[in-house]
Tab-separated table of C-alpha atoms in Angstrom:
chain	number	residue	atom	x	y	z
A	1	UNK	CA	119.960	144.427	111.799
A	2	UNK	CA	122.644	142.776	109.667
A	3	UNK	CA	122.230	141.756	106.047
A	4	UNK	CA	123.796	138.384	106.800
A	5	UNK	CA	121.096	137.758	109.407
A	6	UNK	CA	118.418	138.569	106.833
A	7	UNK	CA	120.051	136.135	104.432
A	8	UNK	CA	120.091	133.505	107.176
A	9	UNK	CA	116.397	134.109	107.811
A	10	UNK	CA	115.534	133.634	104.129
A	11	UNK	CA	117.500	130.381	104.022
A	12	UNK	CA	115.704	128.947	107.056
A	13	UNK	CA	112.307	130.130	105.779
A	14	UNK	CA	112.702	128.643	102.306
A	15	UNK	CA	114.344	125.407	103.490
A	16	UNK	CA	111.809	124.962	106.291
A	17	UNK	CA	114.542	123.557	108.506
A	18	UNK	CA	117.394	124.897	110.657
A	19	UNK	CA	119.390	121.753	109.902
A	20	UNK	CA	119.149	122.061	106.106
A	21	UNK	CA	119.746	125.819	106.227
A	22	UNK	CA	122.846	125.480	108.414
A	23	UNK	CA	124.279	122.887	106.024
A	24	UNK	CA	123.754	125.179	103.027
A	25	UNK	CA	125.174	128.186	104.879
A	26	UNK	CA	128.151	126.229	106.289
A	27	UNK	CA	127.523	127.414	109.844
A	28	UNK	CA	126.584	125.471	112.958
A	29	UNK	CA	122.920	124.976	113.771
A	30	UNK	CA	123.247	126.548	117.265
A	31	UNK	CA	124.823	129.651	115.720
A	32	UNK	CA	122.061	129.908	113.140
A	33	UNK	CA	119.352	129.414	115.765
A	34	UNK	CA	120.907	132.115	117.929
A	35	UNK	CA	121.039	134.603	115.054
A	36	UNK	CA	117.375	134.010	114.221
A	37	UNK	CA	116.429	134.351	117.889
A	38	UNK	CA	118.306	137.667	118.049
A	39	UNK	CA	116.416	138.844	114.961
A	40	UNK	CA	113.093	137.900	116.541
A	41	UNK	CA	114.046	139.732	119.741
A	42	UNK	CA	114.988	142.807	117.737
A	43	UNK	CA	111.659	142.759	115.872
A	44	UNK	CA	109.619	141.857	118.933
A	45	UNK	CA	107.748	139.049	117.136
A	46	UNK	CA	108.119	135.319	116.571
A	47	UNK	CA	108.958	134.720	112.923
A	48	UNK	CA	108.677	130.938	113.163
A	49	UNK	CA	106.240	128.495	114.700
A	50	UNK	CA	108.442	125.846	116.277
A	51	UNK	CA	107.016	122.379	116.910
A	52	UNK	CA	108.846	119.221	117.948
A	53	UNK	CA	108.938	117.826	114.409
A	54	UNK	CA	108.192	120.817	112.193
A	55	UNK	CA	109.079	124.428	111.530
A	56	UNK	CA	106.849	126.912	109.755
A	57	UNK	CA	106.607	130.665	109.329
A	58	UNK	CA	104.205	132.626	111.490
A	59	UNK	CA	101.938	135.192	109.821
A	60	UNK	CA	104.487	137.844	110.773
A	61	UNK	CA	107.229	135.633	109.382
A	62	UNK	CA	105.496	135.338	106.010
A	63	UNK	CA	105.142	139.112	105.810
A	64	UNK	CA	108.756	139.613	106.868
A	65	UNK	CA	109.977	137.108	104.259
A	66	UNK	CA	108.325	139.046	101.434
A	67	UNK	CA	109.773	142.353	102.649
A	68	UNK	CA	113.204	140.835	103.271
A	69	UNK	CA	113.410	139.478	99.737
A	70	UNK	CA	112.661	142.956	98.401
A	71	UNK	CA	115.432	144.426	100.564
A	72	UNK	CA	117.953	141.820	99.432
A	73	UNK	CA	116.924	142.332	95.819
A	74	UNK	CA	117.599	146.068	96.157
A	75	UNK	CA	120.973	145.373	97.769
A	76	UNK	CA	121.872	143.034	94.889
A	77	UNK	CA	120.844	145.735	92.453
A	78	UNK	CA	123.020	148.337	94.179
A	79	UNK	CA	125.978	145.960	94.320
A	80	UNK	CA	125.864	145.554	90.529
A	81	UNK	CA	124.625	149.027	89.643
A	82	UNK	CA	127.798	150.020	87.821
A	83	UNK	CA	128.673	146.672	86.302
A	84	UNK	CA	129.310	146.915	82.573
A	85	UNK	CA	126.751	144.178	82.045
A	86	UNK	CA	124.122	144.561	84.716
A	87	UNK	CA	122.481	141.141	84.524
A	88	UNK	CA	118.992	141.273	86.009
A	89	UNK	CA	118.917	137.487	85.960
A	90	UNK	CA	121.229	137.474	88.990
A	91	UNK	CA	118.683	139.259	91.184
A	92	UNK	CA	116.972	137.080	93.751
A	93	UNK	CA	113.250	136.477	93.499
A	94	UNK	CA	110.803	134.693	95.771
A	95	UNK	CA	107.988	132.484	94.485
A	96	UNK	CA	105.347	131.741	97.128
A	97	UNK	CA	103.502	128.465	96.587
A	98	UNK	CA	100.473	127.114	98.431
A	99	UNK	CA	99.296	123.522	98.126
A	100	UNK	CA	96.742	121.074	99.498
A	101	UNK	CA	97.722	118.693	102.308
A	102	UNK	CA	97.458	114.893	101.965
A	103	UNK	CA	98.065	114.891	98.192
A	104	UNK	CA	101.058	113.053	96.745
A	105	UNK	CA	103.022	116.059	95.482
A	106	UNK	CA	106.447	114.533	95.028
A	107	UNK	CA	106.316	115.700	91.399
A	108	UNK	CA	105.880	119.305	92.580
A	109	UNK	CA	109.047	119.179	94.670
A	110	UNK	CA	110.914	117.432	91.867
A	111	UNK	CA	110.021	120.198	89.403
A	112	UNK	CA	110.911	122.902	91.925
A	113	UNK	CA	114.359	121.334	92.403
A	114	UNK	CA	114.881	121.109	88.637
A	115	UNK	CA	113.889	124.744	88.181
A	116	UNK	CA	116.174	125.868	91.021
A	117	UNK	CA	119.058	124.074	89.323
A	118	UNK	CA	118.498	126.261	86.250
A	119	UNK	CA	117.802	129.450	88.225
A	120	UNK	CA	119.698	129.230	91.549
A	121	UNK	CA	118.804	132.832	92.403
A	122	UNK	CA	115.108	131.922	92.722
A	123	UNK	CA	113.825	131.003	96.187
A	124	UNK	CA	110.643	129.050	96.864
A	125	UNK	CA	108.403	129.340	99.906
A	126	UNK	CA	105.901	126.469	100.070
A	127	UNK	CA	103.035	126.062	102.528
A	128	UNK	CA	100.103	123.693	103.025
A	129	UNK	CA	96.688	125.321	103.231
A	130	UNK	CA	92.975	124.609	102.957
A	131	UNK	CA	91.235	124.902	99.563
A	132	UNK	CA	89.485	128.199	100.348
A	133	UNK	CA	92.613	129.706	101.913
A	134	UNK	CA	94.511	128.831	98.734
A	135	UNK	CA	91.917	130.691	96.659
A	136	UNK	CA	91.955	133.706	98.972
A	137	UNK	CA	95.744	133.652	99.169
A	138	UNK	CA	96.126	133.651	95.392
A	139	UNK	CA	93.708	136.578	95.085
A	140	UNK	CA	95.352	138.603	97.857
A	141	UNK	CA	98.911	137.956	96.697
A	142	UNK	CA	99.879	135.871	99.711
A	143	UNK	CA	100.609	133.118	97.186
A	144	UNK	CA	101.979	133.508	93.666
A	145	UNK	CA	100.962	130.011	92.590
A	146	UNK	CA	98.711	127.404	94.174
A	147	UNK	CA	98.014	123.724	93.628
A	148	UNK	CA	94.290	123.332	94.227
A	149	UNK	CA	91.222	121.493	92.950
A	150	UNK	CA	89.929	122.772	89.600
A	151	UNK	CA	86.393	123.164	90.913
A	152	UNK	CA	87.476	126.145	93.038
A	153	UNK	CA	88.373	128.186	89.946
A	154	UNK	CA	85.427	127.389	87.666
A	155	UNK	CA	84.052	130.928	87.371
A	156	UNK	CA	87.310	132.901	87.586
A	157	UNK	CA	88.584	134.132	84.230
A	158	UNK	CA	91.404	136.060	85.943
A	159	UNK	CA	93.125	132.792	86.858
A	160	UNK	CA	95.367	130.805	84.529
A	161	UNK	CA	95.146	127.066	85.156
A	162	UNK	CA	97.253	124.095	84.178
A	163	UNK	CA	96.176	120.538	84.939
A	164	UNK	CA	98.837	119.202	87.269
A	165	UNK	CA	97.335	115.858	88.262
A	166	UNK	CA	94.322	113.826	87.162
A	167	UNK	CA	92.192	113.142	90.189
A	168	UNK	CA	88.976	111.359	91.195
A	169	UNK	CA	87.257	110.040	94.307
A	170	UNK	CA	88.072	106.651	95.805
A	171	UNK	CA	86.793	104.652	98.777
A	172	UNK	CA	88.982	102.967	101.388
A	173	UNK	CA	87.516	99.811	102.968
A	174	UNK	CA	88.656	97.228	105.527
A	175	UNK	CA	90.292	94.263	103.783
A	176	UNK	CA	87.509	91.817	104.651
A	177	UNK	CA	84.630	94.153	103.826
A	178	UNK	CA	81.890	92.633	101.644
A	179	UNK	CA	82.440	95.319	98.982
A	180	UNK	CA	86.217	94.865	98.824
A	181	UNK	CA	86.023	92.469	95.852
A	182	UNK	CA	84.334	95.006	93.571
A	183	UNK	CA	86.361	96.825	90.901
A	184	UNK	CA	84.315	100.023	91.104
A	185	UNK	CA	81.736	101.353	93.556
A	186	UNK	CA	78.810	103.761	93.371
A	187	UNK	CA	77.210	105.821	96.121
A	188	UNK	CA	74.220	103.473	95.967
A	189	UNK	CA	76.520	100.662	97.148
A	190	UNK	CA	77.367	102.605	100.302
A	191	UNK	CA	73.903	102.849	101.844
A	192	UNK	CA	73.944	102.003	105.576
A	193	UNK	CA	77.753	102.014	105.687
A	194	UNK	CA	79.583	103.767	108.526
A	195	UNK	CA	81.683	106.594	107.105
A	196	UNK	CA	84.826	108.324	108.379
A	197	UNK	CA	85.145	111.876	107.012
A	198	UNK	CA	87.917	114.451	106.964
A	199	UNK	CA	87.082	117.579	108.948
A	200	UNK	CA	85.249	119.940	106.626
A	201	UNK	CA	87.870	122.711	106.826
A	202	UNK	CA	90.472	120.245	105.565
A	203	UNK	CA	88.494	119.127	102.534
A	204	UNK	CA	85.100	120.824	102.168
A	205	UNK	CA	84.723	119.538	98.620
A	206	UNK	CA	84.893	115.885	99.693
A	207	UNK	CA	82.603	116.381	102.681
A	208	UNK	CA	79.979	118.465	100.862
A	209	UNK	CA	80.048	116.334	97.733
A	210	UNK	CA	79.748	113.072	99.661
A	211	UNK	CA	76.896	114.365	101.829
A	212	UNK	CA	75.005	115.704	98.789
A	213	UNK	CA	75.475	112.496	96.827
A	214	UNK	CA	74.128	110.420	99.682
A	215	UNK	CA	71.092	112.714	99.900
A	216	UNK	CA	70.473	112.394	96.146
A	217	UNK	CA	70.328	108.621	96.577
A	218	UNK	CA	67.778	109.086	99.359
A	219	UNK	CA	69.778	108.312	102.483
A	220	UNK	CA	71.870	110.199	105.038
A	221	UNK	CA	75.563	109.799	105.718
A	222	UNK	CA	76.291	107.670	108.777
A	223	UNK	CA	79.406	109.614	109.816
A	224	UNK	CA	80.960	107.833	112.783
A	225	UNK	CA	83.899	110.231	113.157
A	226	UNK	CA	85.687	113.239	111.674
A	227	UNK	CA	89.475	113.165	111.379
A	228	UNK	CA	92.135	115.829	110.876
A	229	UNK	CA	94.164	114.072	108.201
A	230	UNK	CA	94.193	111.162	105.791
A	231	UNK	CA	96.513	108.998	107.891
A	232	UNK	CA	94.156	109.050	110.860
A	233	UNK	CA	91.185	108.232	108.633
A	234	UNK	CA	92.859	105.279	106.935
A	235	UNK	CA	94.127	103.953	110.254
A	236	UNK	CA	90.534	103.896	111.503
A	237	UNK	CA	89.454	102.100	108.312
A	238	UNK	CA	92.079	99.403	108.898
A	239	UNK	CA	90.609	98.886	112.375
A	240	UNK	CA	87.182	98.270	110.851
A	241	UNK	CA	85.562	101.465	112.131
A	242	UNK	CA	84.079	102.377	108.743
A	243	UNK	CA	84.801	103.511	105.183
A	244	UNK	CA	86.745	106.625	104.188
A	245	UNK	CA	86.830	108.774	101.072
A	246	UNK	CA	90.024	109.994	99.482
A	247	UNK	CA	91.237	111.366	96.192
A	248	UNK	CA	93.297	109.267	93.808
A	249	UNK	CA	95.869	112.080	93.960
A	250	UNK	CA	96.419	111.215	97.615
A	251	UNK	CA	97.178	107.580	96.782
A	252	UNK	CA	100.834	106.993	95.951
A	253	UNK	CA	100.331	103.237	95.565
A	254	UNK	CA	101.626	102.332	99.016
A	255	UNK	CA	98.540	103.035	101.119
A	256	UNK	CA	97.027	99.550	100.786
A	257	UNK	CA	100.204	97.988	102.181
A	258	UNK	CA	100.754	100.589	104.859
A	259	UNK	CA	97.529	100.134	106.848
A	260	UNK	CA	96.324	97.543	105.360
A	261	UNK	CA	93.116	98.416	103.509
A	262	UNK	CA	91.421	98.053	100.119
A	263	UNK	CA	91.054	101.150	97.903
A	264	UNK	CA	88.447	101.143	95.111
A	265	UNK	CA	87.496	103.805	92.555
A	266	UNK	CA	84.169	105.553	93.100
A	267	UNK	CA	81.947	106.247	90.102
A	268	UNK	CA	80.907	109.935	90.060
A	269	UNK	CA	79.536	112.431	87.555
A	270	UNK	CA	81.817	115.267	88.685
A	271	UNK	CA	84.780	115.922	86.381
A	272	UNK	CA	86.181	118.989	88.172
A	273	UNK	CA	88.276	117.180	90.771
A	274	UNK	CA	91.610	117.403	88.941
A	275	UNK	CA	94.444	119.190	90.712
A	276	UNK	CA	95.555	122.335	88.879
A	277	UNK	CA	98.447	124.766	89.152
A	278	UNK	CA	96.926	128.252	89.157
A	279	UNK	CA	98.346	131.774	88.930
A	280	UNK	CA	96.756	135.174	88.555
A	281	UNK	CA	96.640	136.311	84.950
A	282	UNK	CA	97.872	139.784	85.929
A	283	UNK	CA	100.893	138.567	87.889
A	284	UNK	CA	103.845	139.457	85.673
A	285	UNK	CA	106.736	138.334	87.869
A	286	UNK	CA	109.457	137.247	85.465
A	287	UNK	CA	110.454	134.042	87.206
A	288	UNK	CA	106.886	133.117	88.085
A	289	UNK	CA	106.080	133.207	84.370
A	290	UNK	CA	109.193	131.176	83.658
A	291	UNK	CA	108.207	128.618	86.285
A	292	UNK	CA	104.673	128.427	84.899
A	293	UNK	CA	106.069	127.770	81.420
A	294	UNK	CA	108.458	125.225	82.917
A	295	UNK	CA	105.506	123.364	84.432
A	296	UNK	CA	103.709	123.311	81.077
A	297	UNK	CA	106.774	121.894	79.358
A	298	UNK	CA	107.259	119.147	81.919
A	299	UNK	CA	103.693	118.016	82.533
A	300	UNK	CA	101.542	115.777	80.379
A	301	UNK	CA	97.926	116.856	80.693
């Protein structure tokens, strides 16, 4: 097992793309793919889940990435062990970030890029996950930092939170729907409406909250279908199949033109829907703390 191969693996894992990694490493994509395949054969596991339009780490790949970064950090340390000025800042460090799907997180990637420009030795591994998996992953150490809904951390004093994005519920309607002229809607307005919901594992907060609110108003949800992602739900809305719920944090301003649909704010009493950046209070990784401080400096709560 060669150190260069381990470095290649880290590049592919953190870039999430063979194409981007090969460009940064100045080697051909076929050569890079072959080296990773040889590494997988040597280990006897698949480190990556390869789909036609995406590349992600397998569970074994995530574990191997963490261990590989530790190995490379030790090698860096040995290489500079006898330097007159042994600068610990040059040692590589991995920050593992989990985040919710469907949300407009362009700001997250922008801040990561800015931080990497200041600290090029820091690598980021980012992965989409469900709300509960983000909570469990932060607790177990699978993630160092997560972007999740504030309501999932209400009772946890061991978690430091920073409001990353203000967020509230909205309703997507067909353009010619009778309610589309209103400026704000309530759950009482939605009685007898057909509803399209995200699958519960994708957004249990939305599903549970919507169902409970309907029950409080004395009627049941008329769920016509459950969808895997926001795009599928909004596409069904544009076809007139029903209404859909989404968070304002998922709306980048282009959704009404893309489908087309009408999106209206929903009046609710729940104020814990903001998206927060959360880390464990006891996690003392140097660059994680620096990144957390960097977020605070660059975000307006």
